[in-house]
mmCIF file of C-alpha atoms in Angstrom:
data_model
loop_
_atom_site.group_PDB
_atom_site.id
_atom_site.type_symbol
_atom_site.label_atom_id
_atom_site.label_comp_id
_atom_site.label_asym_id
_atom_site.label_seq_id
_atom_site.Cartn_x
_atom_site.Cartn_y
_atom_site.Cartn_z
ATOM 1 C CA UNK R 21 20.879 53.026 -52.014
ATOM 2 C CA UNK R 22 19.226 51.718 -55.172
ATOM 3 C CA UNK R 23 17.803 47.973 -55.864
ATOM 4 C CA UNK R 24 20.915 47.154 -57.911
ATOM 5 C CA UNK R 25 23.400 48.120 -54.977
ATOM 6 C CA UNK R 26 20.991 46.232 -52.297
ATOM 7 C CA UNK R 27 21.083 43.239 -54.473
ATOM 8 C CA UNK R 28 24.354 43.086 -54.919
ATOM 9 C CA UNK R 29 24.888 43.686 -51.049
ATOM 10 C CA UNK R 30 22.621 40.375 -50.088
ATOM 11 C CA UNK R 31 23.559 37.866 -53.248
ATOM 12 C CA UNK R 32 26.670 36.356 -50.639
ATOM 13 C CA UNK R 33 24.039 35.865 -47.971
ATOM 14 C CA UNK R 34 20.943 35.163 -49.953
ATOM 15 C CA UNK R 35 21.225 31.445 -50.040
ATOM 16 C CA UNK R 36 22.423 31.468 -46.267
ATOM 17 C CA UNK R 37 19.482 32.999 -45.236
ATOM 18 C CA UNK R 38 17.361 30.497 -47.104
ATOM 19 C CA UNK R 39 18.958 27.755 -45.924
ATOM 20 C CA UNK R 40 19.159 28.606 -42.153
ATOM 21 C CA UNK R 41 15.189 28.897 -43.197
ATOM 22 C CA UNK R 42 14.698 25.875 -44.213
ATOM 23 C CA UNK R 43 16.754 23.941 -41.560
ATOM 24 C CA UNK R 44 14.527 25.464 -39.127
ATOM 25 C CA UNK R 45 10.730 25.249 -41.053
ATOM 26 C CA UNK R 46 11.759 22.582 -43.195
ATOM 27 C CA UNK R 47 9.347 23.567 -45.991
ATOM 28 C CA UNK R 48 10.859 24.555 -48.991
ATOM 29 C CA UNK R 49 7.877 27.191 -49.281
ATOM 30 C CA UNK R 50 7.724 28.643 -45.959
ATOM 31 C CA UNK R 51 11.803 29.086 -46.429
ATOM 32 C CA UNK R 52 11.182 31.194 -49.413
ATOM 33 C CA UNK R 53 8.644 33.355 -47.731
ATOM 34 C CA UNK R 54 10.962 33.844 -44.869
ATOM 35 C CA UNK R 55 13.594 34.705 -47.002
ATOM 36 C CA UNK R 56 11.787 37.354 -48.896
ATOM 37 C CA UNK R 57 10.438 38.601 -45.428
ATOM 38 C CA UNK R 58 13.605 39.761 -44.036
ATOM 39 C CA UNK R 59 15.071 40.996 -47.590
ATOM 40 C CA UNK R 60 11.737 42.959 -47.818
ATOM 41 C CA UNK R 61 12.517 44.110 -44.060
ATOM 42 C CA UNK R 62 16.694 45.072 -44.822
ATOM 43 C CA UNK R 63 15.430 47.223 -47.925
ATOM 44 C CA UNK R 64 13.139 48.654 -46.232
ATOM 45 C CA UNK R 65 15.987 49.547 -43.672
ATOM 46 C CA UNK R 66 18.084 50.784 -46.898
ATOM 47 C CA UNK R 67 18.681 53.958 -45.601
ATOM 48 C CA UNK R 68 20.702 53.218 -41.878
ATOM 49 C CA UNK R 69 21.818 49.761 -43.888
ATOM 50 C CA UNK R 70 25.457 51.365 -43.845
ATOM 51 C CA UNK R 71 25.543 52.194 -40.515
ATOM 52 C CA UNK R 72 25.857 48.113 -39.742
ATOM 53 C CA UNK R 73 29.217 46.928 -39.864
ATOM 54 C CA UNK R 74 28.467 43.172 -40.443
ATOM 55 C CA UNK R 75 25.060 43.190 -42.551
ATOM 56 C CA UNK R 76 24.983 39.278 -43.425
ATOM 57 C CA UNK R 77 25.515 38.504 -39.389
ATOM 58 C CA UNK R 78 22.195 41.239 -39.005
ATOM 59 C CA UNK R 79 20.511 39.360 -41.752
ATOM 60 C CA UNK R 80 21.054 35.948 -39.804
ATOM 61 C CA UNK R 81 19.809 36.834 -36.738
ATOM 62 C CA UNK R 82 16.860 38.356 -38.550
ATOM 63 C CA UNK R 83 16.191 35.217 -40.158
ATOM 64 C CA UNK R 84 16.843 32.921 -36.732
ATOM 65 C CA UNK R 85 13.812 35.368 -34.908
ATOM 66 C CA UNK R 86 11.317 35.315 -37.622
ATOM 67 C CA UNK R 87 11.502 31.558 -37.861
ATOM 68 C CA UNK R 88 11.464 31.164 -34.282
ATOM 69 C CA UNK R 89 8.130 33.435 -34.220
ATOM 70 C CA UNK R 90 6.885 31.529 -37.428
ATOM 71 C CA UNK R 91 6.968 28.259 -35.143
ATOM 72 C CA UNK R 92 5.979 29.759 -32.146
ATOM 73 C CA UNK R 93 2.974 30.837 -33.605
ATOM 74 C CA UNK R 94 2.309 27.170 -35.673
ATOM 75 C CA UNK R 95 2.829 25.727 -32.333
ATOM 76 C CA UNK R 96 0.299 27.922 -31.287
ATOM 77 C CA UNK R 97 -2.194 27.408 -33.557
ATOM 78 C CA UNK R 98 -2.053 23.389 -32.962
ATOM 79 C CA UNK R 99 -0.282 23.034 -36.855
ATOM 80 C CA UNK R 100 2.613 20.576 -37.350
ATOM 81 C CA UNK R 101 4.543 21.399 -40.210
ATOM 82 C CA UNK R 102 4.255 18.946 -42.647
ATOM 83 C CA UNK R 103 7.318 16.867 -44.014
ATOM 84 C CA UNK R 104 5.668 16.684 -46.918
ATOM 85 C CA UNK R 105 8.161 18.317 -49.223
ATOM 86 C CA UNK R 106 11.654 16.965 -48.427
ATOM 87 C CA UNK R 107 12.551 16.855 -52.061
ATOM 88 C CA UNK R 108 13.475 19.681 -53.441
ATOM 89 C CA UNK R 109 11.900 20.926 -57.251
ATOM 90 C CA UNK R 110 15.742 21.466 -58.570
ATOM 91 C CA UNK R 111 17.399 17.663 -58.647
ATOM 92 C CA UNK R 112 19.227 16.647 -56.016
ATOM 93 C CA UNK R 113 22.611 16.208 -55.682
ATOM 94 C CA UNK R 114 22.170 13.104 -54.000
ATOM 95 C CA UNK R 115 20.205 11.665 -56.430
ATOM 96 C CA UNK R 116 23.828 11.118 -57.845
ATOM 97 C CA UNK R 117 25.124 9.825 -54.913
ATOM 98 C CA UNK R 118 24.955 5.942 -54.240
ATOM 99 C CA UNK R 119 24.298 6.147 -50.372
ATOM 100 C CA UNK R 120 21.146 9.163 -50.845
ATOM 101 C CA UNK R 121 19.226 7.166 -48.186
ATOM 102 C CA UNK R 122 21.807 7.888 -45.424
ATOM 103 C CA UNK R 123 21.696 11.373 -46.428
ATOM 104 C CA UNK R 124 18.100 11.305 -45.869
ATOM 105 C CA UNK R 125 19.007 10.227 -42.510
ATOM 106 C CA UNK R 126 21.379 12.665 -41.710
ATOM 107 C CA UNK R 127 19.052 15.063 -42.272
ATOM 108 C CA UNK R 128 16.320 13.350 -39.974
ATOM 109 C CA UNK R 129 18.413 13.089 -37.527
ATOM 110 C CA UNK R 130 19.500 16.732 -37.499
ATOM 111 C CA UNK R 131 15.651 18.197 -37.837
ATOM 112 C CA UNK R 132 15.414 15.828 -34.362
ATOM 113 C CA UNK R 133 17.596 18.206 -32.505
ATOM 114 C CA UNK R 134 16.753 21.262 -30.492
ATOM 115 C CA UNK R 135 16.193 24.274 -32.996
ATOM 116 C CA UNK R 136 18.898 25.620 -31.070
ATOM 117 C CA UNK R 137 21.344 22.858 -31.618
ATOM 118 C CA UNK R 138 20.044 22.973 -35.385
ATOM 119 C CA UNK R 139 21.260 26.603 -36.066
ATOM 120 C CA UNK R 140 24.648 26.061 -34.664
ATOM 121 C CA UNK R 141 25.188 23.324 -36.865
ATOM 122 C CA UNK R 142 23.530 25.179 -39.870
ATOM 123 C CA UNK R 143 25.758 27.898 -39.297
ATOM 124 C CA UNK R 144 29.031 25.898 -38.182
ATOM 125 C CA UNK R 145 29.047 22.802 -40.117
ATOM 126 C CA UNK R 146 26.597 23.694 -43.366
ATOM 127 C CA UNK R 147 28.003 27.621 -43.680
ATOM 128 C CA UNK R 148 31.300 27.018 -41.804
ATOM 129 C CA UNK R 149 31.035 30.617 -39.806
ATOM 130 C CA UNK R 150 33.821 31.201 -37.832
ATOM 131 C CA UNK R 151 32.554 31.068 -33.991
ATOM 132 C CA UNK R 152 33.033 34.526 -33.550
ATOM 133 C CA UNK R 153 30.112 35.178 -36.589
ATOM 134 C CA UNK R 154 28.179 32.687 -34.779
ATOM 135 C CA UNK R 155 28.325 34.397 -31.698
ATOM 136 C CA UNK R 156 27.025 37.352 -33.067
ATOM 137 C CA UNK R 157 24.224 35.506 -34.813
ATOM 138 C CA UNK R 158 22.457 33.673 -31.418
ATOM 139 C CA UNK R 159 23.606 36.018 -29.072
ATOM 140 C CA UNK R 160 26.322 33.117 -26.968
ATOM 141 C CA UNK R 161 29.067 33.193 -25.747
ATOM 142 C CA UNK R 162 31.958 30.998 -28.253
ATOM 143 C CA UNK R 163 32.787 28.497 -25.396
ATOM 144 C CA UNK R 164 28.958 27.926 -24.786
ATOM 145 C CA UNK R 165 28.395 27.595 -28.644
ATOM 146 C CA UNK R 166 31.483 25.117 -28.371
ATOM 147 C CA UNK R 167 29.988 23.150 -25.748
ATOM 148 C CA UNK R 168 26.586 23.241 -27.675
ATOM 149 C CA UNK R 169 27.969 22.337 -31.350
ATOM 150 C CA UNK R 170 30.030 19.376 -29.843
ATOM 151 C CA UNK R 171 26.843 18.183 -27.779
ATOM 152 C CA UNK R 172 24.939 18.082 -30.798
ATOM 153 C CA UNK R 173 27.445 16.704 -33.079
ATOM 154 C CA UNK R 174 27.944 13.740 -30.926
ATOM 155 C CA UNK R 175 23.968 13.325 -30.964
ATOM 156 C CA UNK R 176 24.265 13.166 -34.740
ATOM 157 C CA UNK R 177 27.152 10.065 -34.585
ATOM 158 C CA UNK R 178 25.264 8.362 -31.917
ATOM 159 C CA UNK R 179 22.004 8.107 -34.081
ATOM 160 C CA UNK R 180 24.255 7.482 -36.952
ATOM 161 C CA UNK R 181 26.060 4.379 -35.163
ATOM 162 C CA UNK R 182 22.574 3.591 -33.809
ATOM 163 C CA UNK R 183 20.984 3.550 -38.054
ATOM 164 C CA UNK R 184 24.446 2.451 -39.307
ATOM 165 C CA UNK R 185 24.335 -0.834 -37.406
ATOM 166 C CA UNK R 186 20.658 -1.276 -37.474
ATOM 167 C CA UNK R 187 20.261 -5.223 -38.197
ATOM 168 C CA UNK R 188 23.745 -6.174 -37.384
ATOM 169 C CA UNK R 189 24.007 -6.040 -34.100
ATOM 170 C CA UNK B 22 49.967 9.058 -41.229
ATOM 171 C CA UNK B 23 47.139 10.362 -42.865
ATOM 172 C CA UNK B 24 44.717 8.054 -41.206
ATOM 173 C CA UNK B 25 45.698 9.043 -37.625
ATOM 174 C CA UNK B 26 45.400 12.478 -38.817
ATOM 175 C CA UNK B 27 41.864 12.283 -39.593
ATOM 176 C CA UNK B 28 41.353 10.297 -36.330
ATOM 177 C CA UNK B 29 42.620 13.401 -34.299
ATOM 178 C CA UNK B 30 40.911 15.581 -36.476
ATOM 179 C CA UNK B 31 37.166 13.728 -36.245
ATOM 180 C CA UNK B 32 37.937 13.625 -32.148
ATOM 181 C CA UNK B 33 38.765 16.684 -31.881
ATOM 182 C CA UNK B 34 35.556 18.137 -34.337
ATOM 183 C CA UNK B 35 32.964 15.937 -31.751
ATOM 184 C CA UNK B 36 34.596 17.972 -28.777
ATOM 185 C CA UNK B 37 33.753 21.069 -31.052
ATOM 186 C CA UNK B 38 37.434 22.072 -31.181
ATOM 187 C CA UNK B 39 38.325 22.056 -34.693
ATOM 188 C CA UNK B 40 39.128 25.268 -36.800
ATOM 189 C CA UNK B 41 36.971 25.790 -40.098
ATOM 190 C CA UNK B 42 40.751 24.573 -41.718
ATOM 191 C CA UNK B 43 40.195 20.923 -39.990
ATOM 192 C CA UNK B 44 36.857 20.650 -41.180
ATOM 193 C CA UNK B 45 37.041 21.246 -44.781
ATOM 194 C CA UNK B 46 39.768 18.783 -44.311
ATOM 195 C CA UNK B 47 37.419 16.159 -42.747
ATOM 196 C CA UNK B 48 35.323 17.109 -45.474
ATOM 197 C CA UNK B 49 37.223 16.494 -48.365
ATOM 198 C CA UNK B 50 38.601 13.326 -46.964
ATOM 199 C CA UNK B 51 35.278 11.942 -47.154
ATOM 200 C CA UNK B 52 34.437 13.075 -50.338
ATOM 201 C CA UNK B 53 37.201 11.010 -51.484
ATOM 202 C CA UNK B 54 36.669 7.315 -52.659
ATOM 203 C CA UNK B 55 39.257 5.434 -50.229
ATOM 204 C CA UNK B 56 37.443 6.345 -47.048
ATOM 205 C CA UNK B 57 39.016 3.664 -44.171
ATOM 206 C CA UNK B 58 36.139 0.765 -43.502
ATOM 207 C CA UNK B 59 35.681 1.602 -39.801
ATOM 208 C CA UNK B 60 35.320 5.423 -40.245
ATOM 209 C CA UNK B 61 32.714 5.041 -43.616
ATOM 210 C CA UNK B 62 29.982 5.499 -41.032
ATOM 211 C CA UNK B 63 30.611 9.093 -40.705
ATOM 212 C CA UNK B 64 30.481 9.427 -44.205
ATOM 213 C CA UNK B 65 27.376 10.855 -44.762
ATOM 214 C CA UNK B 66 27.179 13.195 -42.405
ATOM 215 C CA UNK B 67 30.398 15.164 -44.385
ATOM 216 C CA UNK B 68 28.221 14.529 -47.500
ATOM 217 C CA UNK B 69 25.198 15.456 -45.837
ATOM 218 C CA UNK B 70 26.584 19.014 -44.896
ATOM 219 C CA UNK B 71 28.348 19.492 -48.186
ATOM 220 C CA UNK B 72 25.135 18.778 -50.399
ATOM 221 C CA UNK B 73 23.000 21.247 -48.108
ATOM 222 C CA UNK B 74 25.101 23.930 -48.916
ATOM 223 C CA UNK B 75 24.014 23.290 -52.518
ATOM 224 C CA UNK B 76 20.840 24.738 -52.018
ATOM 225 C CA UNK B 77 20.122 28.168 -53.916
ATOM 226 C CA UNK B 78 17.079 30.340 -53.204
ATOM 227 C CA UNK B 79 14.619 30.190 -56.483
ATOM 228 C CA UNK B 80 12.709 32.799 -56.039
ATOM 229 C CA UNK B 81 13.051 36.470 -56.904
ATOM 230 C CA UNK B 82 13.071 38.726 -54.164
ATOM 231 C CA UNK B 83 10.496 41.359 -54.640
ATOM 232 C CA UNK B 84 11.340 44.484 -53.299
ATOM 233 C CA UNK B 85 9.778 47.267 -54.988
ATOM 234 C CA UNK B 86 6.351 46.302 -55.660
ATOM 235 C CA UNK B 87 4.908 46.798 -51.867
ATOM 236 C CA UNK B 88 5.734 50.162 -51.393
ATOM 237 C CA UNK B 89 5.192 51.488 -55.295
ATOM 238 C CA UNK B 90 2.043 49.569 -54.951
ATOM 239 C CA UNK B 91 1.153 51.960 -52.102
ATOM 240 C CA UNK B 92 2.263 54.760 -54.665
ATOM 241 C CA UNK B 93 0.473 54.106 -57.525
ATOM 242 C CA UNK B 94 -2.526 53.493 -55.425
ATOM 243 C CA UNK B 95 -2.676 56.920 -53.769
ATOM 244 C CA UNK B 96 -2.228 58.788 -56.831
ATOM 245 C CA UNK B 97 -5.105 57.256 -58.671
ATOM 246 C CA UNK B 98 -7.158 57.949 -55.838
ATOM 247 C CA UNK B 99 -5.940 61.201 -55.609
ATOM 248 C CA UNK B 100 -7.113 61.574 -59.435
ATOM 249 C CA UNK B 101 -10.482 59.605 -58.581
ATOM 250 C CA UNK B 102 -11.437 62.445 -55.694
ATOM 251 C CA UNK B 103 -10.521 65.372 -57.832
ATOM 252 C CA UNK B 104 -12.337 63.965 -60.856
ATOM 253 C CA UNK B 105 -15.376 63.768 -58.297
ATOM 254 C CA UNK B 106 -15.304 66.929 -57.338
ATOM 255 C CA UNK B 107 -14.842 68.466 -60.750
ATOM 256 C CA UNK B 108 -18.128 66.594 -62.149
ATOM 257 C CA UNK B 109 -20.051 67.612 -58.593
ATOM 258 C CA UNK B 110 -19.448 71.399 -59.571
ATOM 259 C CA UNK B 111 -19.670 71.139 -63.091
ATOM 260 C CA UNK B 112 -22.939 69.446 -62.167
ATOM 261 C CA UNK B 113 -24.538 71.008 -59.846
ATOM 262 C CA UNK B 114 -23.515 74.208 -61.544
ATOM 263 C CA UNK B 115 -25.576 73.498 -64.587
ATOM 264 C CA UNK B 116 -28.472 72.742 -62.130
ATOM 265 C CA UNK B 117 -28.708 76.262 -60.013
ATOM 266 C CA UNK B 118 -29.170 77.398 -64.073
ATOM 267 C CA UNK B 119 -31.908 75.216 -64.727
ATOM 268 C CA UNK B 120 -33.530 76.606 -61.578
ATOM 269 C CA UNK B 121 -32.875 80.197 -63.147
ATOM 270 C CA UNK B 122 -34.908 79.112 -66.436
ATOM 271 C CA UNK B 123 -37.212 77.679 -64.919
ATOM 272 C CA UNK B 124 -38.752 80.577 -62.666
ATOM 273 C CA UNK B 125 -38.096 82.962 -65.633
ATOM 274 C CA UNK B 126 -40.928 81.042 -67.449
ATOM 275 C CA UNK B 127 -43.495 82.069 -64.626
ATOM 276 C CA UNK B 128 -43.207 85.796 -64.911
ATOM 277 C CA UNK B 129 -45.335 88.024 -67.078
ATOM 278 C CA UNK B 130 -44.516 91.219 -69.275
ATOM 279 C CA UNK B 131 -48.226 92.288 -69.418
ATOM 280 C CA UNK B 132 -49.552 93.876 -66.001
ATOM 281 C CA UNK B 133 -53.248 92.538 -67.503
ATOM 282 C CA UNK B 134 -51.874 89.168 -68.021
ATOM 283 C CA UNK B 135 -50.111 89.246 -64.691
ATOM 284 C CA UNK B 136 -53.264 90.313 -62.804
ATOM 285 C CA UNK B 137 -55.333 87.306 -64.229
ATOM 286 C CA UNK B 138 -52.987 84.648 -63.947
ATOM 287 C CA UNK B 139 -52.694 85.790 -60.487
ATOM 288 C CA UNK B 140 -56.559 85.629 -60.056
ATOM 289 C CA UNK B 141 -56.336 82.498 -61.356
ATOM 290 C CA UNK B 142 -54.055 81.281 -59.159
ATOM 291 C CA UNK B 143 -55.872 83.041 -56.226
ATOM 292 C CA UNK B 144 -58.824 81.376 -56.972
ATOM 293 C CA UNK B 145 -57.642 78.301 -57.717
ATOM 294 C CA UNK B 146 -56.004 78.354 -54.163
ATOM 295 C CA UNK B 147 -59.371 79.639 -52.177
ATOM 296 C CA UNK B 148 -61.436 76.561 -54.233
ATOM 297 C CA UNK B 149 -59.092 74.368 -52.856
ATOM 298 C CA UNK B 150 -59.434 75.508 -49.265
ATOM 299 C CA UNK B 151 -63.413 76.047 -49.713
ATOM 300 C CA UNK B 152 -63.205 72.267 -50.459
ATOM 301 C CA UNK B 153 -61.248 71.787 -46.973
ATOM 302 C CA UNK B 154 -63.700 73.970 -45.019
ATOM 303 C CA UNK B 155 -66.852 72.067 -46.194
ATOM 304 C CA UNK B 156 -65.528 68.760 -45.336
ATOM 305 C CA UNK B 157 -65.209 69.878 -41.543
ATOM 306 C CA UNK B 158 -68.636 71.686 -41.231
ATOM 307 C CA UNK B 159 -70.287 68.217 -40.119
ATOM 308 C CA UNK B 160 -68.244 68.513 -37.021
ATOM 309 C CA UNK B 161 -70.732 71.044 -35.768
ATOM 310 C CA UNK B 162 -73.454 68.335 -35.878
ATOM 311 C CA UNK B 163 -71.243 66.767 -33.002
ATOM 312 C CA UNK B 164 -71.196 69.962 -31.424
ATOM 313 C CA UNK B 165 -75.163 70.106 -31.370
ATOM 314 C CA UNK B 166 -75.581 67.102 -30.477
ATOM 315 C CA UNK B 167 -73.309 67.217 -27.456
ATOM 316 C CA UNK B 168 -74.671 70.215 -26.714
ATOM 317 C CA UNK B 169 -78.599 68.467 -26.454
ATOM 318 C CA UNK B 170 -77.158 65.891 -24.247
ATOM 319 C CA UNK B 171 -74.875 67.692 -21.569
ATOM 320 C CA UNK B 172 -77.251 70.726 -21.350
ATOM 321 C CA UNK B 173 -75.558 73.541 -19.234
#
């Protein structure tokens, strides 16, 4: 396998795996590195890379573990990541939207979770996975991941309520 | 209609029971301007997830460079120890011939010649250890001496 055909193997995943990054270390940075850590890792897998039948749900899972050990071993070292760098360089998309200040919230709200609850709403509600893909990813069963997604979903409206009717009530 | 439809819809996606189908339809309902008053609230939570998904990757993956890197790097020290050992020989090769010219310079065609520069050298040599001897001859003053005291 050459560097064109492994390119064009992880361009529908890429962003995915960047993403799922950056949900769970929040740094725009640190998601980069990650990301280039387990592309570097699947290339240098290149040669049993066929032998996978679902590549992107390998790539995932790769991604979930090294940001888990990432954190486990900032925890360990006594470093909070910083929150520093929310905004991202390339502009926003909410900058165009009136309400970019509840978005902000949204996204507080959801970096309160459990990383756990985090992924499965990275990968259900951000990626839309089918629960079968998401299965694969963490390693549950689909009626666990069920019970999971809808636990943390209703976390998310209840802080929402909680923000939305801040003052009114 | 289309209210209560959503309404089932958002119920049934807090229970996590809604198909990927349902939510892209929650989603696009509240991307739409006419959201209903009482469900605006969830509003940006749908936006939320949508604008998230917006985010690319920036940065080039680099894949070869680590392991050419590692290439590169072995065969220009490969190139580095032969080179070394090429100039050690080459070296040390001219300086087992220096040696050579060297001692050629000390030897004599003429027997004559050969015999004095050899009594030279003799001599030279026997001087030097005369010179040695003398300076421990005073040691047999001690003996004398010692001798005087502890008479046997």
């Amino acid at each position: 396998m050459n560097q064109i055909v492994f390119i064009e193997l992880i361009s529908p995943f890429k962003d995915k795996v960047f993403r799922l990054a950056k949900r769970l270390l929040t740094s725009t940075e640190e998601a980069e590195d990650a990301t280039q850590e387990v592309m570097v890792k699947l290339w240098s897998k290149k040669e049993n890379l066929e032998t996978y039948n679902n590549i992107e749900a390998v790539a995932m899972t790769m991604t979930k573990n090294y940001c888990f050990d990432q954190l486990k071993s900032k925890r360990a070292d006594n470093l909070k990541i910083v929150h520093n760098n929310f905004t991202d360089r390339e502009p926003q998309l909410d900058k165009k939207l009136e309400d970019s200040d509840s978005l902000e919230w949204v996204e507080k709200i959801i970096n309160q979770l459990p990383e756990q609850l985090q992924i499965l709403i990275q990968l259900r509600d951000v990626e839309q996975y089918e629960f079968e893909e998401i299965a694969k990813i963490v390693n549950m069963n689909e009626t666990a991941i069920r019970v999971a997604l809808s636990r943390a979903r209703k976390k998310i409206r209840e802080s929402m309520v909680n923000t939305h009717s801040y003052g009114i009530k | 209609m289309e209210l209560n439809k959503i309404k089932n819809i958002l119920e049934k996606y807090f229970q996590g029971e809604t198909t990927i189908a349902e939510e892209n339809e929650l989603k696009e309902y509240f991307s739409s301007p006419n959201v209903a008053q009482h469900l605006k609230q969830y509003q940006p939570i749908f936006s939320y997830f949508s604008q998230v998904k917006e985010q690319k990757m920036m940065q080039e993956i680099p894949l070869k460079t680590k392991k050419r890197n590692v290439a590169w790097l072995s065969i220009a020290a490969s190139i580095v120890i032969l080179l070394g050992i090429g100039t050690f020989y080459y070296v040390s090769d001219n300086s087992t011939n220096n040696v050579v010219a060297k001692s050629e310079l000390g030897t004599y065609d003429d027997p004559e010649e050969a015999l004095k520069a050899t009594q030279k050298a003799l001599s030279l040599l026997s001087n030097n250890v005369n010179v040695g001897i003398e300076s421990v001859h005073y040691i047999k003053e001690y003996e004398q001496s010692k001798n005087k005291i502890f008479k046997q």
